[in-house]
Each structure stands twice: as structure tokens, then as C-alpha cells.
PDB file of C-alpha atoms in Angstrom:
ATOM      1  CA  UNK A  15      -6.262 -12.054  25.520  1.00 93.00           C
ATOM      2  CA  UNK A  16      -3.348 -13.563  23.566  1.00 94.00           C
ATOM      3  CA  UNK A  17      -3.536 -15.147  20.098  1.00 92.00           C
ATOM      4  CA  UNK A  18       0.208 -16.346  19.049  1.00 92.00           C
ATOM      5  CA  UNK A  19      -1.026 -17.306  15.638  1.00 90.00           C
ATOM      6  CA  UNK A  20      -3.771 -14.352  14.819  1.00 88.00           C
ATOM      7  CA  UNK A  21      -4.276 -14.915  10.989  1.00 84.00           C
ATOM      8  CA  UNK A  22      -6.593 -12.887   9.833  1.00 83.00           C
ATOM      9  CA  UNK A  23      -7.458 -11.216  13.283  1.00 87.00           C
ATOM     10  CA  UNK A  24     -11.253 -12.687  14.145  1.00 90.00           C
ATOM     11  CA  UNK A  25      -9.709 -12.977  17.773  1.00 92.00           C
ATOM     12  CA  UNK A  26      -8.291  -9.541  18.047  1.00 91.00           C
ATOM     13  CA  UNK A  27     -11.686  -8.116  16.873  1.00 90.00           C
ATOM     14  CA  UNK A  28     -13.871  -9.811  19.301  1.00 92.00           C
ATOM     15  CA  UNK A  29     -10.949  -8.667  22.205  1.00 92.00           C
ATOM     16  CA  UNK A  30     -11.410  -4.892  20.540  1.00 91.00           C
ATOM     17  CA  UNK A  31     -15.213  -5.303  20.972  1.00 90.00           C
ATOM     18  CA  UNK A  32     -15.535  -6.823  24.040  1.00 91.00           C
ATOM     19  CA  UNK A  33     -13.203  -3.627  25.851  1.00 91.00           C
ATOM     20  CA  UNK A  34     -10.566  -6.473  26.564  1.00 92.00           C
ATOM     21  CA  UNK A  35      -6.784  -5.904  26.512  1.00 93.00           C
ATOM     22  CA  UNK A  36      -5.010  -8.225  24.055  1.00 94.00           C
ATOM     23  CA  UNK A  37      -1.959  -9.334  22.109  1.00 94.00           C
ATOM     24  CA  UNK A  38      -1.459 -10.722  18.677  1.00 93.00           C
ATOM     25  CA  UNK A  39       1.444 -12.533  16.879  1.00 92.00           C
ATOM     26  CA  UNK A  40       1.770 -13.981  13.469  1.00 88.00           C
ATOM     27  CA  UNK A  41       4.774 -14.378  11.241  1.00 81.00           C
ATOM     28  CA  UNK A  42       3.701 -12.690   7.886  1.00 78.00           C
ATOM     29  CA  UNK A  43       3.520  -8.981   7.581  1.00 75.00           C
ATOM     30  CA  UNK A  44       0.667  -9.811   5.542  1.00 74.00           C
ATOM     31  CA  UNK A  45      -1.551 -10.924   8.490  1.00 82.00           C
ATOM     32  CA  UNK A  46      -0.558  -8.159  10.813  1.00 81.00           C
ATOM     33  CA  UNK A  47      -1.093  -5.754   7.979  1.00 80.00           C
ATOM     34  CA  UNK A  48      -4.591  -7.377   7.090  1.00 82.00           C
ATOM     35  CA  UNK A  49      -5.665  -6.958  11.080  1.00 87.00           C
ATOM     36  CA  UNK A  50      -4.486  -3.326  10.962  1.00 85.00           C
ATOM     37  CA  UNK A  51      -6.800  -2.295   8.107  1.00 82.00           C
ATOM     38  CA  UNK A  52      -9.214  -4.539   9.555  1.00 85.00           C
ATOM     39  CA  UNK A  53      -9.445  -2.719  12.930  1.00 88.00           C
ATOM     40  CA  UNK A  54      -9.123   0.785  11.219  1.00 84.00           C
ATOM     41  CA  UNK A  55     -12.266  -0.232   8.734  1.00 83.00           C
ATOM     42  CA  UNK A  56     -14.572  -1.351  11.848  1.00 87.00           C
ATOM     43  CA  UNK A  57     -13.697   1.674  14.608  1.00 88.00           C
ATOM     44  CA  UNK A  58     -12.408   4.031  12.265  1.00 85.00           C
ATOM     45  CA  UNK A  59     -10.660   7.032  13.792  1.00 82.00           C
ATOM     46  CA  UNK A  60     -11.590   5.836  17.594  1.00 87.00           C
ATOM     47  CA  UNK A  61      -8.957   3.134  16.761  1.00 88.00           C
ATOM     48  CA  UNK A  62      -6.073   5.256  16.245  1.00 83.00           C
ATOM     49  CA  UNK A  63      -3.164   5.257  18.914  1.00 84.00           C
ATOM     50  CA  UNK A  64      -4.616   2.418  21.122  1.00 90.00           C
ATOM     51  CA  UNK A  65      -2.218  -0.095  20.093  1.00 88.00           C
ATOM     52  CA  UNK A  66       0.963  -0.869  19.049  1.00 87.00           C
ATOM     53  CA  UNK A  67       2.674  -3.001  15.610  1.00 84.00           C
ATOM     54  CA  UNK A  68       6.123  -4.333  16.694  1.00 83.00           C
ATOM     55  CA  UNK A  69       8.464  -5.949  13.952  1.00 78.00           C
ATOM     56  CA  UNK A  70       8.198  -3.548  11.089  1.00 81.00           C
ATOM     57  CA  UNK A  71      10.327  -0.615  10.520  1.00 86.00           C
ATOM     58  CA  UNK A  72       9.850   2.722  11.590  1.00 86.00           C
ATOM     59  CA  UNK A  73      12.758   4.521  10.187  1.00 90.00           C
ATOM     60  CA  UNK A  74      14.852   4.457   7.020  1.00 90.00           C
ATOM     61  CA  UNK A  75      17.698   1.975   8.986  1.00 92.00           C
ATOM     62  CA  UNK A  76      14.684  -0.297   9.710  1.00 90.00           C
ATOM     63  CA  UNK A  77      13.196  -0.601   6.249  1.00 90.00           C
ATOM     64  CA  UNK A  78      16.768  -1.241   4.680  1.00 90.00           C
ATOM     65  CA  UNK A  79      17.195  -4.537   7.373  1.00 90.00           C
ATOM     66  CA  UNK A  80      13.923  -5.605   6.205  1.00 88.00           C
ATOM     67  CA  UNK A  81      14.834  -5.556   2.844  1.00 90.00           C
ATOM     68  CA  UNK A  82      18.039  -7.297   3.095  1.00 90.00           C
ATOM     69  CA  UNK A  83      16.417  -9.700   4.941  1.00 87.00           C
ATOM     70  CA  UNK A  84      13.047 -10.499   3.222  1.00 87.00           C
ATOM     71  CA  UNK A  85      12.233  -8.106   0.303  1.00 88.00           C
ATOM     72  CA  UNK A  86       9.310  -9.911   0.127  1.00 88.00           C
ATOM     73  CA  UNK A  87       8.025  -8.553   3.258  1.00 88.00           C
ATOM     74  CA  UNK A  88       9.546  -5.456   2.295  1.00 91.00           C
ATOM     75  CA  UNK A  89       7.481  -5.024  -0.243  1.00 91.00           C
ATOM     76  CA  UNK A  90       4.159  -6.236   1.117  1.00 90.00           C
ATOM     77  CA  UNK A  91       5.022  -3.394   3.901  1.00 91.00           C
ATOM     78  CA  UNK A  92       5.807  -0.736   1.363  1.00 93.00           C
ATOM     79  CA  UNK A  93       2.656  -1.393  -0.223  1.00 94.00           C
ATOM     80  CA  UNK A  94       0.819  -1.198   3.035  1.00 91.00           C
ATOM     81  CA  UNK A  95       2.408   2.390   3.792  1.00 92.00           C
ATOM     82  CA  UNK A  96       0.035   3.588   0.959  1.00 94.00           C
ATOM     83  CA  UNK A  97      -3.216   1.592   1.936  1.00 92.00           C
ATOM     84  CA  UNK A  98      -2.551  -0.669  -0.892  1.00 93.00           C
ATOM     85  CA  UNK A  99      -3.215  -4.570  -0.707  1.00 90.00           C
ATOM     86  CA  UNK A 100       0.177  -6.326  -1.252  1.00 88.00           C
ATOM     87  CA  UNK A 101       0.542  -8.835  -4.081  1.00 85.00           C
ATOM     88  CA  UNK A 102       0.238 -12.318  -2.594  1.00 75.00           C
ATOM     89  CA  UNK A 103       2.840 -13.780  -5.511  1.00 70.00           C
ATOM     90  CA  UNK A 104       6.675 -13.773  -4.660  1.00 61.00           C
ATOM     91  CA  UNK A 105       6.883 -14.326  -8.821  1.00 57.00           C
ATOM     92  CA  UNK A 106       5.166 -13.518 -11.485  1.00 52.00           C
ATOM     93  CA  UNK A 107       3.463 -10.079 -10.361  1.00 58.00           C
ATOM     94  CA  UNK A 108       3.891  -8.754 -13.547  1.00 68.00           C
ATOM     95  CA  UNK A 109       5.343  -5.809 -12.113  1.00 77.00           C
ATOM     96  CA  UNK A 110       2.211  -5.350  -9.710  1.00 91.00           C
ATOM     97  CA  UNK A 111       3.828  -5.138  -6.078  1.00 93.00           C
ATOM     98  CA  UNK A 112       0.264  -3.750  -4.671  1.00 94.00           C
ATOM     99  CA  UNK A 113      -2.818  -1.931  -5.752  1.00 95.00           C
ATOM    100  CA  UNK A 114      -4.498   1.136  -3.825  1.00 96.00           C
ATOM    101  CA  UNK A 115      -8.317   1.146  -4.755  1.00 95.00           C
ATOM    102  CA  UNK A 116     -10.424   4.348  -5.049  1.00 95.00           C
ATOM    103  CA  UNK A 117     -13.834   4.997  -6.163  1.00 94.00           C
ATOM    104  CA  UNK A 118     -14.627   6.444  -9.123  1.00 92.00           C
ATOM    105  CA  UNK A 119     -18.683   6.646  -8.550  1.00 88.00           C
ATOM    106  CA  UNK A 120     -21.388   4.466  -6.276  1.00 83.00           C
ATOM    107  CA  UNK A 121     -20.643   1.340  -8.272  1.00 88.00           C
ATOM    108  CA  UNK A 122     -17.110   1.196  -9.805  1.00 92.00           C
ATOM    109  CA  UNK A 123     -13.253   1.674  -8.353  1.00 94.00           C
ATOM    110  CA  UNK A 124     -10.279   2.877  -9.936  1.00 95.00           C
ATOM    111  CA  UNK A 125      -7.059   1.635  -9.286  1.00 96.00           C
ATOM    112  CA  UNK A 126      -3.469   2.925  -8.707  1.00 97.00           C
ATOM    113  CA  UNK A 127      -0.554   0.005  -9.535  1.00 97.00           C
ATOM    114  CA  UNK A 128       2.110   0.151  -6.866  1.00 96.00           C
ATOM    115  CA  UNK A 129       6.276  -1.154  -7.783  1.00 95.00           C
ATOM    116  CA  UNK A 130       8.193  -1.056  -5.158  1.00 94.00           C
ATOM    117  CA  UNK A 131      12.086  -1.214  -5.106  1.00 92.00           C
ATOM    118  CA  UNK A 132      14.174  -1.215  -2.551  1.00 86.00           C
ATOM    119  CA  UNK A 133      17.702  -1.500  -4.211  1.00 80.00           C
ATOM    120  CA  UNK A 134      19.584   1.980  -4.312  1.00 70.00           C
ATOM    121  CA  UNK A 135      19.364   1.921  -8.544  1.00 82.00           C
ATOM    122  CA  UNK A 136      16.261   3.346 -10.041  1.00 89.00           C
ATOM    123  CA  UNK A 137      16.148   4.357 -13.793  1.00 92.00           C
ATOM    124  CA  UNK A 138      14.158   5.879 -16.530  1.00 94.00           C
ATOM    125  CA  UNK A 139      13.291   2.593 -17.975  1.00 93.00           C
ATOM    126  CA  UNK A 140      11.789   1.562 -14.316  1.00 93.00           C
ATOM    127  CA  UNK A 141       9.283   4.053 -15.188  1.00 94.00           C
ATOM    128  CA  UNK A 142       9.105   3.733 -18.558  1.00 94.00           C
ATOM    129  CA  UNK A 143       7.693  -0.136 -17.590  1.00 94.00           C
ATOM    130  CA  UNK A 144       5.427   1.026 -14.834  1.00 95.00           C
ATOM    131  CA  UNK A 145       3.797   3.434 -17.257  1.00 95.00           C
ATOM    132  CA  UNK A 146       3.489  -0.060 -19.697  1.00 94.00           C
ATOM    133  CA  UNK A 147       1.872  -2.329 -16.730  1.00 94.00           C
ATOM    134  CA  UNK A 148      -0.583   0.863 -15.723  1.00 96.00           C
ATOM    135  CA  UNK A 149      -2.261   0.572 -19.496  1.00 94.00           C
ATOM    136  CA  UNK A 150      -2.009  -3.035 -19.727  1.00 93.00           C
ATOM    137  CA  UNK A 151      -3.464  -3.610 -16.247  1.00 92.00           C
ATOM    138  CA  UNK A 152      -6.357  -0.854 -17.211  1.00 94.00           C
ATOM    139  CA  UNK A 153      -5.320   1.196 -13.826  1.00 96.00           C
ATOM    140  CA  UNK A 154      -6.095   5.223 -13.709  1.00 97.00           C
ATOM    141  CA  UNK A 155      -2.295   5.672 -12.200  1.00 97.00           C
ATOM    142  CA  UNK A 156       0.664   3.964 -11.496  1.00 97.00           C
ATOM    143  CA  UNK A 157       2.879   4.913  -8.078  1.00 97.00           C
ATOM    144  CA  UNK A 158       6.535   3.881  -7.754  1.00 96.00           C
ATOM    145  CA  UNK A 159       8.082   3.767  -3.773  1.00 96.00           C
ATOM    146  CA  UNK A 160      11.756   3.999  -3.725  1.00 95.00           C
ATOM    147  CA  UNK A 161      14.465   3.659  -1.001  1.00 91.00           C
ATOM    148  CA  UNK A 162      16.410   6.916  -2.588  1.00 89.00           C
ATOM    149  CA  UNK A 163      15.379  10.220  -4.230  1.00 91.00           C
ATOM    150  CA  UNK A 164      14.797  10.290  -7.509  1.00 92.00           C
ATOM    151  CA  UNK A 165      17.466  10.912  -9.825  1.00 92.00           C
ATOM    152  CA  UNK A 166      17.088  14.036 -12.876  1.00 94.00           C
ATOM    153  CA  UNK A 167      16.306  11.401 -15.595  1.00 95.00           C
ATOM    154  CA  UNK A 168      13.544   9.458 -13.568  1.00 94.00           C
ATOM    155  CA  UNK A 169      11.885  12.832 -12.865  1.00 94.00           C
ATOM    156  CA  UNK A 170      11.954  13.823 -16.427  1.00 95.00           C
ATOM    157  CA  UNK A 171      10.142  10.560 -17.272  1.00 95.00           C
ATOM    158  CA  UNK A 172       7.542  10.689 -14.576  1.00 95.00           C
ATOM    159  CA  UNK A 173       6.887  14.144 -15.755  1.00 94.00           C
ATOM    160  CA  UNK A 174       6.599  12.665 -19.246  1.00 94.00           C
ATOM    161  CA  UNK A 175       3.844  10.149 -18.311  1.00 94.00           C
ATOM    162  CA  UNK A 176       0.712  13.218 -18.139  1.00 94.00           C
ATOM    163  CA  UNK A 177      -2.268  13.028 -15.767  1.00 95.00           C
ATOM    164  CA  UNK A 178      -5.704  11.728 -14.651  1.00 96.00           C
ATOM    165  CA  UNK A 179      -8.232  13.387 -13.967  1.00 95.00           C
ATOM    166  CA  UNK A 180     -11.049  11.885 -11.847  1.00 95.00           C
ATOM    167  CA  UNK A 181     -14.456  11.917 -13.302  1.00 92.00           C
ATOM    168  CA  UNK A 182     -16.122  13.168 -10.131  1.00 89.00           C
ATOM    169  CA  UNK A 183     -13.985  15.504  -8.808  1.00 91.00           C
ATOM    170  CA  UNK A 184     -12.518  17.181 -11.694  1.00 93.00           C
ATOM    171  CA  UNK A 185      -9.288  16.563  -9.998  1.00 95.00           C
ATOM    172  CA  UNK A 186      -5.949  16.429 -11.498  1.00 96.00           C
ATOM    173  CA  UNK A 187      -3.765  13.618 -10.705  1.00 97.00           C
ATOM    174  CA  UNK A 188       0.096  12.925 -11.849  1.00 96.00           C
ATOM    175  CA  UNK A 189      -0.318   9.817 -13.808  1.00 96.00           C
ATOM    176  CA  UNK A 190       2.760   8.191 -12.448  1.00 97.00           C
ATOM    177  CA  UNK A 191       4.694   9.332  -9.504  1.00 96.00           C
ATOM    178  CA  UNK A 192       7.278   8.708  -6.895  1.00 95.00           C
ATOM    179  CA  UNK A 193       7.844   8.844  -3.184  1.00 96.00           C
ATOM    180  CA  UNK A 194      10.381   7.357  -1.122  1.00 95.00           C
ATOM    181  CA  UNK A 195      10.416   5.524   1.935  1.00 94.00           C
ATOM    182  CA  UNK A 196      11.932   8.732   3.558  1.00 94.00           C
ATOM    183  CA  UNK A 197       8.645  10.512   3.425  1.00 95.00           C
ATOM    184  CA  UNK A 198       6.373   7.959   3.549  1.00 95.00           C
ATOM    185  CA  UNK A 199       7.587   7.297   6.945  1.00 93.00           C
ATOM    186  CA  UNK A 200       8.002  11.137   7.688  1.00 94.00           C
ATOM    187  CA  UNK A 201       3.900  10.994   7.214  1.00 91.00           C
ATOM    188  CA  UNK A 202       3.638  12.571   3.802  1.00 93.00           C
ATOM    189  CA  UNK A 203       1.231  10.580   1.548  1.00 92.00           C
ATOM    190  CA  UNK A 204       1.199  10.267  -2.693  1.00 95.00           C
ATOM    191  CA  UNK A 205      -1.032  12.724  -4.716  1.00 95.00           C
ATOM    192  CA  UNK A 206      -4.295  10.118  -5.289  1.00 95.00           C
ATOM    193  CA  UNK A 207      -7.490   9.681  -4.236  1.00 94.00           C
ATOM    194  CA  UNK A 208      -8.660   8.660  -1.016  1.00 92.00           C
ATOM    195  CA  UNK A 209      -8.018   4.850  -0.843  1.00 92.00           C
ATOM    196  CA  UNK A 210     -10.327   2.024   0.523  1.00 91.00           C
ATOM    197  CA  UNK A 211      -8.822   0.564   2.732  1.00 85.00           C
ATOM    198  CA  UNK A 212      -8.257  -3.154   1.158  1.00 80.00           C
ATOM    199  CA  UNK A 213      -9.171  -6.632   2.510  1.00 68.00           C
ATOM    200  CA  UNK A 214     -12.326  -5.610   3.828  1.00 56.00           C
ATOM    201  CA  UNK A 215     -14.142  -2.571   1.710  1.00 46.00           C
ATOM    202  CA  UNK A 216     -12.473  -3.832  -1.408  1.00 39.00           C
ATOM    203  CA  UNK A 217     -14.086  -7.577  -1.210  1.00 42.00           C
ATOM    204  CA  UNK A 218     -17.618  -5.459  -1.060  1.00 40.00           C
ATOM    205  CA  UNK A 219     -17.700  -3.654  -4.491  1.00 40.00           C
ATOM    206  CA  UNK A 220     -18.484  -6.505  -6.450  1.00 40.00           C
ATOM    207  CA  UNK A 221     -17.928  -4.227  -9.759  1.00 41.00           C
ATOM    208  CA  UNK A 222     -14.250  -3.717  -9.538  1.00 43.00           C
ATOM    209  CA  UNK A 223     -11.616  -5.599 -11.467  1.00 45.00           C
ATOM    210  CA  UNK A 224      -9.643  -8.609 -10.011  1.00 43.00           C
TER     211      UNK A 224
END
């Protein structure tokens, strides 16, 4: 089954169910990221390695072409490397690129803010302002994904911010934290909580914040 214009992947599903091969196209990442997690939320683990995504980068040469030629989509696919949900908004985010949800109990979610930035130049004041949107936003933690290591003076600030702990677990979190692209895509994963997968479990808890 083919679907050149999937959207937000009701054809791909029935395909999946029905034991049929099939193909999808769209031209957001946001689509193609939205089927992904929806696939992943309805099989779960049976999903993994039966199909393919073509178009988004899968090394550190890749993710710099996408950013020079949408940082947009750059972002939205950062975001995604983390089970975040991508901001919708090219402006005014606020500083929000993405948000990875997590519960905190039966009825409420906590939040992590994701700021992505591709450019080579990350300061201290870059993390000074993500620790300023995580408290005005209300989040538990905020997460900053970068295209180079951190330099001394970032570290120092990140190591400034404290911790969270989460109320079940008794599990100590870094408050604010980095990772780059490098080790995202060499499969290493932030220090936070589980995440629910967005678009799909998120809509469900009718408790968390917009």
C-alpha cells in the first residue's frame, strides 16, 4: 500500500494491522515523526526493525545539512531523538523547542523543556535562560541538545542548576543537562524519566499542563 501524502498515518496503521506491506511519504518531519511514535505506541517492541525512515539524518554530516537547510526541521528532529513532541511554532516558542512528558503518579505528568541549537556557539547564558524558561514554564527539568561538546563554562553552569528528584522513585535527576547530537545518534539517551511517547499517550492524561 502506498500513501504519498500520509499525514498523520491512519493509512499506514490499518496497512500495519492488516499484515500488508506499505510505503508512506509526507513532507514535514513532523508527520513522519508523529507516525513513528504512533506505530511504536500501538505494537510496542514487536514494531521495532520492520521498517525503515528515509530523509532524516543518521550521522553527525547528516544532521548539520539538515540544519543548514531547514533548522526548523532540525529542530523538530532533535526533539524527536529524545521522545519529545516538537514545538509546532517556527516563532515565538519562548525558548520551548520540545517537551518530553513523564509521569509523576496515576493522574499527573511532569515535564522536561527541550532547546535545541544547532549553531557551533553555545554559552553559559544559553543555560542560564533554559534554567529561567524551566521555572517559568513550571517543568521538573530542562534538557539542552547541542551540535558540539560542551565547553568548561557551560558545564560549570549546568552543574550550577541542582537536581530533581522524582516523588515516586526517590530518584535523582540533573536539573538541567546536555547531550549532543554525537551521542544521541551513537544511542546514548539523557538522564530522565521514562518518557511517554507524545501525540498519542500524552493527548490521554487529561491532568497534564498544555
Amino acid at each position: 500500500m502506498l500513501d504519498p501524502f500520509c499525514g498523520c498515518g491512519t493509512t499506514i496503521d490499518a496497512a500495519q494491522k492488516l499484515g500488508r506491506q506499505w510505503v508512506g511519504i509526507d513532507i514535514t518531519y513532523l508527520a513522519i515523526d508523529l507516525i513513528d511514535k504512533r506505530l511504536r505506541h500501538t505494537y510496542g517492541d514487536s514494531i521495532d526493525g520492520t521498517y525503515k525512515v528515509h530523509g532524516i539524518p543518521h550521522d553527525l554530516d547528516g544532521a548539520r545539512a539538515l540544519f543548514e537547510a531547514n533548522p526548523f526541521d532540525f529542530e523538530r528532529w532533535a526533539v524527536s531523538m529524545v521522545d519529545g513532541q516538537p514545538n509546532e511554532k517556527q516563532v515565538g516558542d519562548k525558548g520551548v523547542d520540545g517537551i518530553v512528558r513523564f509521569p509523576l503518579s496515576q493522574t499527573e505528568t511532569g515535564r522536561v523543556v527541550v532547546s535545541v541549537k544547532g549553531g557551533k556557539t553555545v554559552n553559559p547564558a544559553m543555560v542560564r535562560d533554559l534554567i529561567g524558561t524551566v521555572n517559568t514554564q513550571r517543568a521538573q527539568m530542562g534538557l539542552l541538545i547541542i551540535m558540539q561538546e560542551p565547553s568548561r563554562g557551560v558545564r560549570e553552569a549546568i552543574n550550577r542548576s541542582g537536581s530533581y528528584e522524582h516523588p515516586l522513585t526517590g530518584t535523582t535527576y540533573p536539573k538541567i543537562q546536555a547531550v549532543t547530537l554525537g551521542e544521541l545518534l551513537d544511542g546514548k539517551r539523557p538522564r530522565i524519566p521514562t518518557a511517554i511517547l507524545p501525540y498519542v499517550k500524552a493527548k490521554a492524561r487529561a491532568s497534564e499542563q498544555p
